[in-house]
Short mmCIF file of C-alpha atoms and ligand atoms in Angstrom, two decimals:
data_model
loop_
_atom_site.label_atom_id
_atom_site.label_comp_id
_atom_site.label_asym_id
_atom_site.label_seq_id
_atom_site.Cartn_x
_atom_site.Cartn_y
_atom_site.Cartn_z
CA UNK A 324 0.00 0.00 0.00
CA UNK A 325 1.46 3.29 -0.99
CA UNK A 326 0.18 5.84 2.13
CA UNK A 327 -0.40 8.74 -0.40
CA UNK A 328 -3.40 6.71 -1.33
CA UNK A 329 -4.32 5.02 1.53
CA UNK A 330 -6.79 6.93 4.18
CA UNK A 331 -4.52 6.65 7.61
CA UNK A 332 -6.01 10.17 9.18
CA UNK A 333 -3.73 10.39 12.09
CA UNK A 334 -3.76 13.31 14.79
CA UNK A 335 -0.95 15.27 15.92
CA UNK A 336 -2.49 16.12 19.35
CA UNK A 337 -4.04 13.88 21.92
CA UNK A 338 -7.57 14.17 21.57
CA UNK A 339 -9.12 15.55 24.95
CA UNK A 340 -12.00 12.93 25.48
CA UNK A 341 -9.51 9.92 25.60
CA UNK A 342 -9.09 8.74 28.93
CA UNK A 343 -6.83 5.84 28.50
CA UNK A 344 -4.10 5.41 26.29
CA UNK A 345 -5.40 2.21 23.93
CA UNK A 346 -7.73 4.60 22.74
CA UNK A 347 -5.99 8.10 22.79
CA UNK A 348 -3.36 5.95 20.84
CA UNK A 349 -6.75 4.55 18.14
CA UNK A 350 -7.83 7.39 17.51
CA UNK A 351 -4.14 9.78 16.85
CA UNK A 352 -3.47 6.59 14.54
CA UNK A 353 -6.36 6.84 12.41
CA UNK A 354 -7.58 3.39 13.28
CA UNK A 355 -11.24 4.40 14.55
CA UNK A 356 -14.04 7.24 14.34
CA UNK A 357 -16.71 7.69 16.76
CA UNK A 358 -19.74 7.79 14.98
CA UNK A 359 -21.85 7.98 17.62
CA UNK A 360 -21.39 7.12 22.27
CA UNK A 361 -19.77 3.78 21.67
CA UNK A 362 -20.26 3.11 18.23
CA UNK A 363 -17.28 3.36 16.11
CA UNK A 364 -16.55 3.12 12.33
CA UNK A 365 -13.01 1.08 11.85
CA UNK A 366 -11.10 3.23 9.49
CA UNK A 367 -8.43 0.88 7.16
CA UNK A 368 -5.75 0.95 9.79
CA UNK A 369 -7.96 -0.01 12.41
CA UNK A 370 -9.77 -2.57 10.19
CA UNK A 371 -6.86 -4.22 9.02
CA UNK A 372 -5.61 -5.08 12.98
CA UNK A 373 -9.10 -5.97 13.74
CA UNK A 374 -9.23 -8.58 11.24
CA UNK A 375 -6.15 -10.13 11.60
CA UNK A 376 -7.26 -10.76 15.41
CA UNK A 377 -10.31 -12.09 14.31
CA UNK A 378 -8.25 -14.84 12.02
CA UNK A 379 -6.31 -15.82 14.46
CA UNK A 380 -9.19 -16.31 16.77
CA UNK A 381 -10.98 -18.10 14.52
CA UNK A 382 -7.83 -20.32 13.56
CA UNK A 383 -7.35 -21.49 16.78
CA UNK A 384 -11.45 -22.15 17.11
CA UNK A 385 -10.76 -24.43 13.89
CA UNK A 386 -7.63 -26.23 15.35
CA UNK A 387 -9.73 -26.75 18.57
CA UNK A 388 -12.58 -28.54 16.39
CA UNK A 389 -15.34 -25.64 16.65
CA UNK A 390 -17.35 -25.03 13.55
CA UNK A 391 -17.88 -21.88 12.48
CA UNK A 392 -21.64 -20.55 11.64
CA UNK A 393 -23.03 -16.86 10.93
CA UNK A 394 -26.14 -16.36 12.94
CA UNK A 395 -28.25 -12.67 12.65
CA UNK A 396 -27.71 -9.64 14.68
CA UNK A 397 -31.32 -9.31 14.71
CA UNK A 398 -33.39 -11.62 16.91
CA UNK A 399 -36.96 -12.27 17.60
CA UNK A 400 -38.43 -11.74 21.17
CA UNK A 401 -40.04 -14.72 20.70
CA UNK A 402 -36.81 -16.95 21.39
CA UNK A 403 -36.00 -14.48 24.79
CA UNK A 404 -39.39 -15.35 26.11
CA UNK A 405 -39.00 -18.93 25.80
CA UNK A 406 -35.66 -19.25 27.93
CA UNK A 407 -37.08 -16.55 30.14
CA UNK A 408 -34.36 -14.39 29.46
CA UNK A 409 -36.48 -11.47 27.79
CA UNK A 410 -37.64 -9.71 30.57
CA UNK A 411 -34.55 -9.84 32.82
CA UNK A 412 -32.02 -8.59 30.47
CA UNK A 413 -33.11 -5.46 31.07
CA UNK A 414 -32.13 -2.37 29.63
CA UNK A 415 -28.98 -3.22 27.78
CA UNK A 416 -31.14 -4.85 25.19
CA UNK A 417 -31.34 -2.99 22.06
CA UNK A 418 -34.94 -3.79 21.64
CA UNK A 419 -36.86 -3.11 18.19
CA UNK A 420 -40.36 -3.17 16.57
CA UNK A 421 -40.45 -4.50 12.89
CA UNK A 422 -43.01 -3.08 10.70
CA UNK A 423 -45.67 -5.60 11.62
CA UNK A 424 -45.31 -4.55 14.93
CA UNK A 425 -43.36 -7.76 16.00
CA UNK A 426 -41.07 -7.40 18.45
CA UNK A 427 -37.30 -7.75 17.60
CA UNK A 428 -34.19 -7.14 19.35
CA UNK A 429 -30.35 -6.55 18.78
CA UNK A 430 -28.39 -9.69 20.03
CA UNK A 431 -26.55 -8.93 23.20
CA UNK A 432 -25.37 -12.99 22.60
CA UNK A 433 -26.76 -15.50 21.04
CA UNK A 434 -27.51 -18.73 23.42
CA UNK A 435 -31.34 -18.16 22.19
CA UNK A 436 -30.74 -18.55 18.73
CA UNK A 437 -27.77 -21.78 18.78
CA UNK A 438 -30.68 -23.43 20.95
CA UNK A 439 -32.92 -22.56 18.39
CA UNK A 440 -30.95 -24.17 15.49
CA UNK A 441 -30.10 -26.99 17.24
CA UNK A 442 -32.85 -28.14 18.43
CA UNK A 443 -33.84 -28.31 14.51
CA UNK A 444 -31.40 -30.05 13.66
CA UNK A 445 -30.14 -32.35 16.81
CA UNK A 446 -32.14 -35.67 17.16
CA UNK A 447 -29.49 -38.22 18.20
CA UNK A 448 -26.56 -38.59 21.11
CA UNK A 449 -24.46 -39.10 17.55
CA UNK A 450 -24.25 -36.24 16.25
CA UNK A 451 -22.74 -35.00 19.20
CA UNK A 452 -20.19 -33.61 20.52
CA UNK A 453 -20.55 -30.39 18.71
CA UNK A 454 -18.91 -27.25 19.48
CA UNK A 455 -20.61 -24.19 17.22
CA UNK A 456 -18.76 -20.75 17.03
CA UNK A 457 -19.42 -17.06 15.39
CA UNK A 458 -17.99 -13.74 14.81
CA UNK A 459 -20.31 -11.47 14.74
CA UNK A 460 -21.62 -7.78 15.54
CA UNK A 461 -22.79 -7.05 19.51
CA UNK A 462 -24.90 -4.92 20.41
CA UNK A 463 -25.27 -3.97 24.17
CA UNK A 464 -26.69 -0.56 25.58
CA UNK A 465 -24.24 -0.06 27.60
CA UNK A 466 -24.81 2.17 31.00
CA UNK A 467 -21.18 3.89 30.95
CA UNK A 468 -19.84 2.95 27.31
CA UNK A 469 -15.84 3.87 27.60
CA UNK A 470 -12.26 3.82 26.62
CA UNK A 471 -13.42 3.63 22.87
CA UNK A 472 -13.73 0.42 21.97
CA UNK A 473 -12.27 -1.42 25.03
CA UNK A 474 -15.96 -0.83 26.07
CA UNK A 475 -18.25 -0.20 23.50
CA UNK A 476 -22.18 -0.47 22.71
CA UNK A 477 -21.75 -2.25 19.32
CA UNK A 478 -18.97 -4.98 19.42
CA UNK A 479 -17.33 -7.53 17.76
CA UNK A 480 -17.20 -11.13 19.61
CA UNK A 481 -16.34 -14.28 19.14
CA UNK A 482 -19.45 -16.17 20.95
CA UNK A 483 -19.24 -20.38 20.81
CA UNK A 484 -21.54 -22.51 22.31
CA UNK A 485 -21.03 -26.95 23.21
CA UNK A 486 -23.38 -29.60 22.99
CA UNK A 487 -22.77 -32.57 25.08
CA UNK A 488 -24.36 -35.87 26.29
CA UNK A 489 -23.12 -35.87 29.68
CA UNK A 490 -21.62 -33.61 32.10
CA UNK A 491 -17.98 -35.05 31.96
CA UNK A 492 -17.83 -34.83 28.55
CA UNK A 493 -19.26 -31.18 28.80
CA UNK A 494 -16.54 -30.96 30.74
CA UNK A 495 -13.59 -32.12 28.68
CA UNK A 496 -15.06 -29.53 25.95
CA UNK A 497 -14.63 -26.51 28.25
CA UNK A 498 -11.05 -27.57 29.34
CA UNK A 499 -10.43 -27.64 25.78
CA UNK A 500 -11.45 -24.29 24.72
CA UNK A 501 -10.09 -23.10 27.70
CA UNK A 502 -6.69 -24.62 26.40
CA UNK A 503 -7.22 -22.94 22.98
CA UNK A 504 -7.81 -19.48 24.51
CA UNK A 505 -4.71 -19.18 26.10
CA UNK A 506 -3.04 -20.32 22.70
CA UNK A 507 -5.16 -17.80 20.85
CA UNK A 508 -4.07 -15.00 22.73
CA UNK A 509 -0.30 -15.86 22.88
CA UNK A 510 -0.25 -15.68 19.17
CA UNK A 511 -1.35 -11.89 19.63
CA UNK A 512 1.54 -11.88 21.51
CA UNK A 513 -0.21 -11.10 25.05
CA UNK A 514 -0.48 -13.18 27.98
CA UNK A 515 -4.20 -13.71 29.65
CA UNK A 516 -4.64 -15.07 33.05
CA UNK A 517 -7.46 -17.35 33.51
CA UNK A 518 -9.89 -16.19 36.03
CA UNK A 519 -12.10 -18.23 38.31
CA UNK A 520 -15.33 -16.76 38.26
CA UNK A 521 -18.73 -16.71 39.67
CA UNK A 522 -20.96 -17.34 36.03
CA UNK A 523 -23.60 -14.40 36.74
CA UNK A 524 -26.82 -13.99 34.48
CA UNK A 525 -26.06 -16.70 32.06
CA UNK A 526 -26.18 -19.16 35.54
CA UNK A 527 -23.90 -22.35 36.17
CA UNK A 528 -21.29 -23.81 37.98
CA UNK A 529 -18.27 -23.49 36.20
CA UNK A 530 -16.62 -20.50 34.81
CA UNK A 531 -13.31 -18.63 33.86
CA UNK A 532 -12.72 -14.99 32.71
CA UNK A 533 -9.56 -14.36 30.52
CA UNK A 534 -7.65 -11.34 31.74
CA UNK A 535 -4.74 -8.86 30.41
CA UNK A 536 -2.98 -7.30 33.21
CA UNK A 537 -2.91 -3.83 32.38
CA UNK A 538 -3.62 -0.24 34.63
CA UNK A 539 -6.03 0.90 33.31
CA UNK A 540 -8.65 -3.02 33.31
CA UNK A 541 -12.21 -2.31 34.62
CA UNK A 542 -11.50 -5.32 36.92
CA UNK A 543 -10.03 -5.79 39.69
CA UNK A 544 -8.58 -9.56 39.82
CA UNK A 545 -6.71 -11.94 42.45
CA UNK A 546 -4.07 -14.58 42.16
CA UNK A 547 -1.61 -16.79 43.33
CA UNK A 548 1.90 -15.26 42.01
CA UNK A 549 2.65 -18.59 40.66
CA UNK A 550 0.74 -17.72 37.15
CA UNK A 551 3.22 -14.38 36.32
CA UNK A 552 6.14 -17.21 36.69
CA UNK A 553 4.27 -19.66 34.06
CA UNK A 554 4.31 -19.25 29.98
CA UNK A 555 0.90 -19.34 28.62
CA UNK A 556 2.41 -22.20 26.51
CA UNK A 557 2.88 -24.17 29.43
CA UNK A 558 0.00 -23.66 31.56
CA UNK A 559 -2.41 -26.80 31.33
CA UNK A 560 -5.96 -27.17 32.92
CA UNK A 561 -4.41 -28.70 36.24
CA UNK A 562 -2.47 -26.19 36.80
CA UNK A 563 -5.61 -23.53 36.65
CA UNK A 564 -7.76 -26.18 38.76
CA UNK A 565 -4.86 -25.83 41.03
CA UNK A 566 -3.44 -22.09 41.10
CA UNK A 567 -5.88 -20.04 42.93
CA UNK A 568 -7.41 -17.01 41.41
CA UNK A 569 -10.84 -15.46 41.67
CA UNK A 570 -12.63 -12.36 40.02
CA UNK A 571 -14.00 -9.48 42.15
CA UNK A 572 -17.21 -11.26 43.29
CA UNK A 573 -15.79 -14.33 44.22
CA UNK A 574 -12.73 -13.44 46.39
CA UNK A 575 -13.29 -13.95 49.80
CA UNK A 576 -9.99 -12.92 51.70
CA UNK A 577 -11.42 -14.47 54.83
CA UNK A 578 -11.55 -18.10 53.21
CA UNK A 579 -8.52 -17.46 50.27
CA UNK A 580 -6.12 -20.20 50.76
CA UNK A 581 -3.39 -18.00 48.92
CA UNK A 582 -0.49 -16.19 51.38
CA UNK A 583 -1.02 -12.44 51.55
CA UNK A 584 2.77 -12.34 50.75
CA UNK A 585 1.97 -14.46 46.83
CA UNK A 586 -1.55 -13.38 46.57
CA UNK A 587 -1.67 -10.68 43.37
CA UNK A 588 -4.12 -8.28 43.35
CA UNK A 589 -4.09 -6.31 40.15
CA UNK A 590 -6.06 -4.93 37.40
CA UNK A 591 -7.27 -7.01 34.46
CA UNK A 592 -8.86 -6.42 31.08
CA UNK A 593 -11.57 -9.30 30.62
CA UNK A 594 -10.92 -10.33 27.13
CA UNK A 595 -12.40 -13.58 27.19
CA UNK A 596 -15.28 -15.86 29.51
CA UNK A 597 -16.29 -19.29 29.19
CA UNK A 598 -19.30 -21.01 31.32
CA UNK A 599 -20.56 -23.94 31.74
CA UNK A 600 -24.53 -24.17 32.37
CA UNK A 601 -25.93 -27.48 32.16
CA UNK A 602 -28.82 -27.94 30.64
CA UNK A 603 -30.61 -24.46 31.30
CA UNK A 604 -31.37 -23.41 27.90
CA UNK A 605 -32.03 -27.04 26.68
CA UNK A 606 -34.58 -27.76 29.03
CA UNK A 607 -35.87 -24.28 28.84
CA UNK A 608 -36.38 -24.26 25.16
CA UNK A 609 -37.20 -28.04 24.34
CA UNK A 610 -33.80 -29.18 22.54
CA UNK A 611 -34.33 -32.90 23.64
CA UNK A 612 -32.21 -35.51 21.75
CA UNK A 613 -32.66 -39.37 21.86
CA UNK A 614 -29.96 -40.81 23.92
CA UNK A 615 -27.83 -44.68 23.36
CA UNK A 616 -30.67 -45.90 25.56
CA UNK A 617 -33.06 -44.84 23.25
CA UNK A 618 -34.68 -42.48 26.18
CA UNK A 619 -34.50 -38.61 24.89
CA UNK A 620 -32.33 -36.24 27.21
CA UNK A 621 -31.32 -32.69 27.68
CA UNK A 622 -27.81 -31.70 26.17
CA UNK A 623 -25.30 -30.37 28.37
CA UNK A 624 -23.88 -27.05 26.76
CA UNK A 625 -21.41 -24.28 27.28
CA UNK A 626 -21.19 -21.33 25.72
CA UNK A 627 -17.61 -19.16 25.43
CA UNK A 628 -17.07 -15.38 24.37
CA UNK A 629 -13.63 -13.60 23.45
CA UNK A 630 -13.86 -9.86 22.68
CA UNK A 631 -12.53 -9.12 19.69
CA UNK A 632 -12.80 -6.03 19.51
CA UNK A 633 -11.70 -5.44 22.73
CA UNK A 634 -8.86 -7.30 21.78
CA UNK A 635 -7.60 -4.81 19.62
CA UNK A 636 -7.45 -2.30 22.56
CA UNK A 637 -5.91 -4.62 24.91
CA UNK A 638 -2.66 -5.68 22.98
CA UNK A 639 -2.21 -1.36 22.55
CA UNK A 640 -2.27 -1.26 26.00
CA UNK A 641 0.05 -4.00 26.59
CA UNK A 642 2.42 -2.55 23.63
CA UNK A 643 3.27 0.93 23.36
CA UNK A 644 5.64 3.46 24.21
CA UNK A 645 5.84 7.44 24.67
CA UNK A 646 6.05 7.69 20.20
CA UNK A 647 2.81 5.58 19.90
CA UNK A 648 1.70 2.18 19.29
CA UNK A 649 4.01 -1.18 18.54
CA UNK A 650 2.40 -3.72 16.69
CA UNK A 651 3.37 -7.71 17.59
CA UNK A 652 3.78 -8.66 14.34
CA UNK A 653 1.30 -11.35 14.00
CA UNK A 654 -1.78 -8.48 13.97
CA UNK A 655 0.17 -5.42 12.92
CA UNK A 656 -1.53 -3.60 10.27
CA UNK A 657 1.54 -3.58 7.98
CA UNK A 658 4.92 -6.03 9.10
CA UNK A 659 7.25 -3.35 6.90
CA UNK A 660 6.68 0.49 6.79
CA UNK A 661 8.97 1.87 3.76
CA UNK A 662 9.67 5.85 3.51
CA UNK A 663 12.68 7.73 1.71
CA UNK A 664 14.74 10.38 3.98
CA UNK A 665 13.98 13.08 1.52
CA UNK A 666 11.49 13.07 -1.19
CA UNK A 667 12.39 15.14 -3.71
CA UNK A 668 14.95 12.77 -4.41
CA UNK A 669 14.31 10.52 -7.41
CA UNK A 670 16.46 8.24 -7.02
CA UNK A 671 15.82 7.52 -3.32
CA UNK A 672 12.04 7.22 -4.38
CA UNK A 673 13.38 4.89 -7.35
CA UNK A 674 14.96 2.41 -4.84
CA UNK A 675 12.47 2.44 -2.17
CA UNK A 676 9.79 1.85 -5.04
CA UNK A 677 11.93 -0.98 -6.39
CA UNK A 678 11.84 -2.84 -2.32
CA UNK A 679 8.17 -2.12 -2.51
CA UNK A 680 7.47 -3.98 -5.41
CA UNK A 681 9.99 -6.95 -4.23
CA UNK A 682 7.82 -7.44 -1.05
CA UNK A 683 4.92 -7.01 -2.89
CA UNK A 684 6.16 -9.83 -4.77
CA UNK A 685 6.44 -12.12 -1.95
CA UNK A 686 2.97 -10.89 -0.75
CA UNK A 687 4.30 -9.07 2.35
CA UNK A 688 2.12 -6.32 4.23
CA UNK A 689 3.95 -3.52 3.70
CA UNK A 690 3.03 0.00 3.39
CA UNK A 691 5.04 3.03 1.60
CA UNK A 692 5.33 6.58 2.71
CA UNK A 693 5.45 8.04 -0.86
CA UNK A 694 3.98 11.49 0.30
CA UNK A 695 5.11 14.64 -0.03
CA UNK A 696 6.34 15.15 3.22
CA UNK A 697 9.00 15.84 5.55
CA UNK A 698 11.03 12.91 7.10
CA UNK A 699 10.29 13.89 10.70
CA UNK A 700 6.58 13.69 9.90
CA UNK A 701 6.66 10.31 8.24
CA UNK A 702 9.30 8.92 11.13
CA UNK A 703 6.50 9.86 13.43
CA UNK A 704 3.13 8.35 11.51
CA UNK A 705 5.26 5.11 11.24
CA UNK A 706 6.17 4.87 15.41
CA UNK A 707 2.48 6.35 16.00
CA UNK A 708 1.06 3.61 13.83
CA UNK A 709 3.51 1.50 14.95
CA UNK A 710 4.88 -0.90 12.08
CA UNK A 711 7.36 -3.18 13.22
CA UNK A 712 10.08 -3.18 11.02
CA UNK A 713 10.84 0.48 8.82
CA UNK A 714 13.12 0.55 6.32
CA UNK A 715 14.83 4.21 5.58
CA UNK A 716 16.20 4.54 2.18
CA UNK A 717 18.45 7.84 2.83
CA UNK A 718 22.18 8.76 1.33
CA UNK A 719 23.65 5.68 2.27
CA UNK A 720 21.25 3.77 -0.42
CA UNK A 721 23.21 5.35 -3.14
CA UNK A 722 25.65 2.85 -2.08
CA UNK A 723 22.97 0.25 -1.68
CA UNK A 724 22.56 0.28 1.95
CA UNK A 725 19.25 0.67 4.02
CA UNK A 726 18.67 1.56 7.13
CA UNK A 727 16.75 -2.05 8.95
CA UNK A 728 14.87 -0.35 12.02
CA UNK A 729 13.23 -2.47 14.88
CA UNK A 730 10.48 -0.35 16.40
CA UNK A 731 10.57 -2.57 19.59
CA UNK A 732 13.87 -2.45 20.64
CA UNK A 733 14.63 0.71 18.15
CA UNK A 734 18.15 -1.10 17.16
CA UNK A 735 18.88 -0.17 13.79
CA UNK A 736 21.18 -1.80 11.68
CA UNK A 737 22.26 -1.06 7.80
CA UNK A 738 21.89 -3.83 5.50
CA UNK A 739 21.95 -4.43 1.81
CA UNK A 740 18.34 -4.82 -0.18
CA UNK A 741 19.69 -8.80 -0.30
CA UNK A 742 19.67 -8.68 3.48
CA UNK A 743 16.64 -6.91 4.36
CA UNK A 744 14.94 -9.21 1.68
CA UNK A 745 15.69 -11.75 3.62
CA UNK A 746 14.85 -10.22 6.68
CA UNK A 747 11.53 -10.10 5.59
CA UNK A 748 11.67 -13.75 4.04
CA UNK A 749 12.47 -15.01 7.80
CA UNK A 750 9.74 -12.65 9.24
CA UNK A 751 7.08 -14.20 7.33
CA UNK A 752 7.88 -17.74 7.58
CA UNK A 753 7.85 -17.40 11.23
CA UNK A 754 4.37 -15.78 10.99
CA UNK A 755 3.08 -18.41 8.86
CA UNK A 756 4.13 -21.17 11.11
P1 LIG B 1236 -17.88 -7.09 30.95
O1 LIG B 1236 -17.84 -7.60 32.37
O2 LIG B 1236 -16.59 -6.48 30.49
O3 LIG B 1236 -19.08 -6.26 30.67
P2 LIG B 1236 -19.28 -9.42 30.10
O4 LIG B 1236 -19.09 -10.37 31.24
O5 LIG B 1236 -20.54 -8.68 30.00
O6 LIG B 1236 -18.05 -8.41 30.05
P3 LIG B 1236 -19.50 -11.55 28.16
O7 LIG B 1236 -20.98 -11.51 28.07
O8 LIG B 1236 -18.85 -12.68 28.81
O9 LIG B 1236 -18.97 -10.18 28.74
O10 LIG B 1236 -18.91 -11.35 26.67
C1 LIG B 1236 -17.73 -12.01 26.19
C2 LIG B 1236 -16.60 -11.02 25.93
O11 LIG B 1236 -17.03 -9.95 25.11
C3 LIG B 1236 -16.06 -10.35 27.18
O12 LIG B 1236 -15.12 -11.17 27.83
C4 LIG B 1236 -15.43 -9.09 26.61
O13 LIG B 1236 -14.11 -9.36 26.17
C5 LIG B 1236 -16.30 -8.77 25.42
N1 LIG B 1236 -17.22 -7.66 25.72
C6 LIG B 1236 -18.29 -7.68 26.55
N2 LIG B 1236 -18.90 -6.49 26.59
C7 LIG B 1236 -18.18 -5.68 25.76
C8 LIG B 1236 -18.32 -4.31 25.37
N3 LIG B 1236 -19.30 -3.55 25.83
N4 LIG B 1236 -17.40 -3.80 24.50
C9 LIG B 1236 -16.41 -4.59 24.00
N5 LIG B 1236 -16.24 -5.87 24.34
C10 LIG B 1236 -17.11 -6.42 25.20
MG1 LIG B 1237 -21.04 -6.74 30.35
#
C-alpha cells in the first residue's frame, strides 16, 4: 500500500475525550471514528488489525474442532421469552419493533438462537459432541460505554456454544477451549490469566474470565503469584484447577487459601469468559435428543465469548511506548513500513519503489510513505502507527545500503536490499508457522 493513497487520518495532538491510552493511541493513529457514544466506524488501519485478530481467533477455534456458523444480529423476542431471558435482560437490550409490529431485538449474545438451530437439527446422542462458534456484531446498551472500543455499545465477539451428552464430557469440551484461549491470545503476543469466576446472568457452575494485566482493566482480579512465573504455553488445565485465582465477586480474603505475601491483586482487562450451564437453555427451550438408551435427554452445553474487539485495545495497551503504538507482528496492520529520507529525491524514491514492489512480490504487508512530506513527519506516523520493522532509504542507499529499524527495541542496523529481503523472508515464515 502506498500511504499517499491510503486513508490513515492520524492526529498530531491527543484528543481531549480519551481517557486511556489504547484509545488516545486509536484514535491519533487513524484506526477508529466515533460515529456515535460507543459506536465506532473502523477506518483501514484499524480494520486491518481488527481482522487479523479475528483470524487468528478463529484459527485457533478451527484447530480446537469448533465449527464456524453466521447467525443474525437481529433476533426475535419470541426466542427471549421462551428461555425466560427477555424480561430480565433489562435495559442493555437494544430492543426493536419491525413493521408488523413484531417485536425484535439486537443480540446482546446468542444462546437463544444456537438453541434454536439446534434443536432443529439435533435428534441423536451421535451427532454430538458439537462445538458451534461465530464472529459477529454485539450490540449492548451499555450504562457507561468507555475507553473507545475497550468498552463499546456495538462490538465484535467471538461467541461459541457446546453440545454434550453428559456432564464429563461437557466438561472435557470446556477444558479444551479453555486450552485454545490461552493459545489464541499468545499468538497476539499477550499473555491472559485465567480467572475463576462466579458465572452471573447466564447461571452455572463453572466458569473462567480471561484477563490482560494492564492499569487501566475495569477489573479488579486476584491470584496466586505462581501464574506471572508460568508461559501461557505451558499452563495446562491442572495447573488452573490448582493455582488459585478469583474475580472481584468471588474473592473472599477471609476463606482465600493464597499467602497475603503471593496473593496478586491487580487490574485485568476481561478479554475472554467461558461457562458452563448445564442444561438451562435445553430444558428451557425443548432441545431434547434421543440418547444410546433410546430415552431422549437434555444436552449439556457451554457457551464461550472472546472480545474481539476489545482485543484490539488490549494488545495497545500492553504494547506501546511514549512515540505511539508497537504492533506484535502477527496483527500489525503492515509487518514493513517503507519511507525515503527526503522526497524530492528521485532516485531515493526509485529504490524504495523498487523494495516495494519486491515485497509485494512475496505478498508481504507492507506499506510506503510516498507522500510529499518531511522525514520527521513520516518517522513519526510510522512509530504512531507502529509498524514493526521500517526501512529508511536515505544517502547511504546510493551505495545500496538501508537503514533495517526495529520499532521494539529501536536497534537499527544497515543492511543491503539482499539482506533486508531476507529479513523479511524469515519474518514471514515465522508468521506463517
Ligand atoms: P464485561 O464484564 O466487560 O461487561 P461481560 O461479562 O458482560 O463483560 P461476556 O458476556 O462474557 O462479557 O462477553 C464475552 C466477551 O465480550 C467479554 O469477555 C469481553 O471481552 C467482550 N465484551 C463484553 N462487553 C463488551 C463491550 N461492551 N465492548 C467490548 N467488548 C465487550
Ligand atoms: Mg457486560
Amino acid at each position: 500500500m502506498k500511504l499517499s493513497q491510503y486513508f490513515v487520518p492520524t492526529l498530531r495532538e491527543d484528543p481531549s475525550d480519551a481517557q486511556i491510552i489504547s484509545h488516545r493511541l486509536m484514535l491519533r493513529a487513524g484506526m477508529i471514528y466515533q460515529t456515535c457514544n460507543g459506536i465506532y466506524t473502523w477506518l483501514p488501519l484499524g480494520l486491518r488489525v481488527l481482522s487479523k485478530v479475528e483470524k487468528i481467533v478463529a484459527e485457533e477455534q478451527d484447530n480446537a474442532g469448533c465449527c464456524r456458523v453466521l447467525m443474525p444480529t437481529i433476533q426475535p423476542a419470541k426466542l427471549w421469552q421462551e428461555s425466560g431471558r427477555y424480561d430480565d435482560y433489562g435495559k442493555e437490550m437494544l430492543r426493536i419493533r419491525d413493521r408488523h409490529d413484531r417485536e425484535m431485538l439486537y443480540g446482546p449474545t446468542h444462546e437463544e438462537v444456537i438453541t434454536d438451530v439446534m434443536r432443529q437439527f439435533l435428534k441423536s446422542y451421535k451427532q454430538l459432541p458439537l462445538n458451534i462458534y461465530q464472529i459477529s456484531w454485539k450490540f449492548r446498551d451499555e450504562i457507561r460505554p468507555r475507553f473507545g472500543v475497550m468498552r463499546g455499545r456495538e462490538f465484535l465477539m467471538k461467541d461459541g456454544y457446546s453440545f454434550d451428552v453428559t456432564k464429563e464430557d461437557a466438561v472435557v469440551a470446556y477444558k479444551k477451549v479453555v486450552l485454545s484461549y490461552l493459545k489464541t491470545f499468545q499468538r497476539m503476543g499477550l499473555k491472559a490469566i485465567p480467572i475463576s469466576a462466579n458465572s452471573g446472568a447466564i447461571g452455572g457452575n463453572l466458569s473462567h474470565e480471561f484477563h490482560i494485566m494492564a492499569d487501566t482493566g475495569e477489573s479488579e482480579v486476584f491470584y496466586d503469584c505462581e501464574y506471572d512465573t508460568l508461559h501461557s504455553d505451558r499452563i495446562k488445565f491442572e495447573d488452573i484447577e490448582r493455582i488459585y485465582s478469583a474475580a472481584d465477586e468471588k474473592h473472599d480474603a477471609s476463606t482465600c487459601p493464597v499467602p497475603a505475601e503471593r496473593l496478586k491483586v491487580a487490574r485485568g482487562i476481561e478479554v475472554g469468559h467461558v461457562f458452563h450451564f448445564g442444561t438451562k437453555y435445553s430444558r428451557s427451550m425443548g432441545l431434547s435428543v434421543i440418547g444410546s438408551n433410546g430415552e431422549p435427554f437434555y444436552p449439556e452445553m457451554g457457551s464461550y465469548g472472546i472480545g474481539v474487539s476489545r482485543l484490539v485495545a488490549a494488545i495497545i495497551e500492553a504494547n506501546h511506548d511514549k512515540n505511539g503504538i508497537i504492533w506484535p507482528t502477527s496483527v500489525a496492520p503492515f509487518l514493513i513500513g517503507i519511507m525515503t529520507t527526503n522526497w524530492q529525491d528521485a532516485q531515493m524514491a526509485a529504490r524504495a519503489e523498487e523494495l516495494y514492489h519486491e515485497m509485494l512480490k512475496r505478498g508481504v504487508d507492507v506499506l510506503y510513505d510516498d507522500r510529499d512530506e518531511r522525514a520527521g513527519v513520516k518517522f513519526a506516523d510510522m512509530d504512531l502507527v507502529g509498524i514493526p520493522y521500517q526501512i529508511v532509504v536515505g544517502a547511504k542507499s546510493a551505495e545500496g545500503m538501508f537503514e533495517w529499524k526495529d520499532r521494539r527495541t529501536d536497534e537499527r542496523v544497515y543492511l543491503t536490499s539482499e539482506e533486508v529481503l531476507n529479513r523479511v523472508d524469515k519474518e514471514t515464515e515465522f508468521l506463517a508457522k
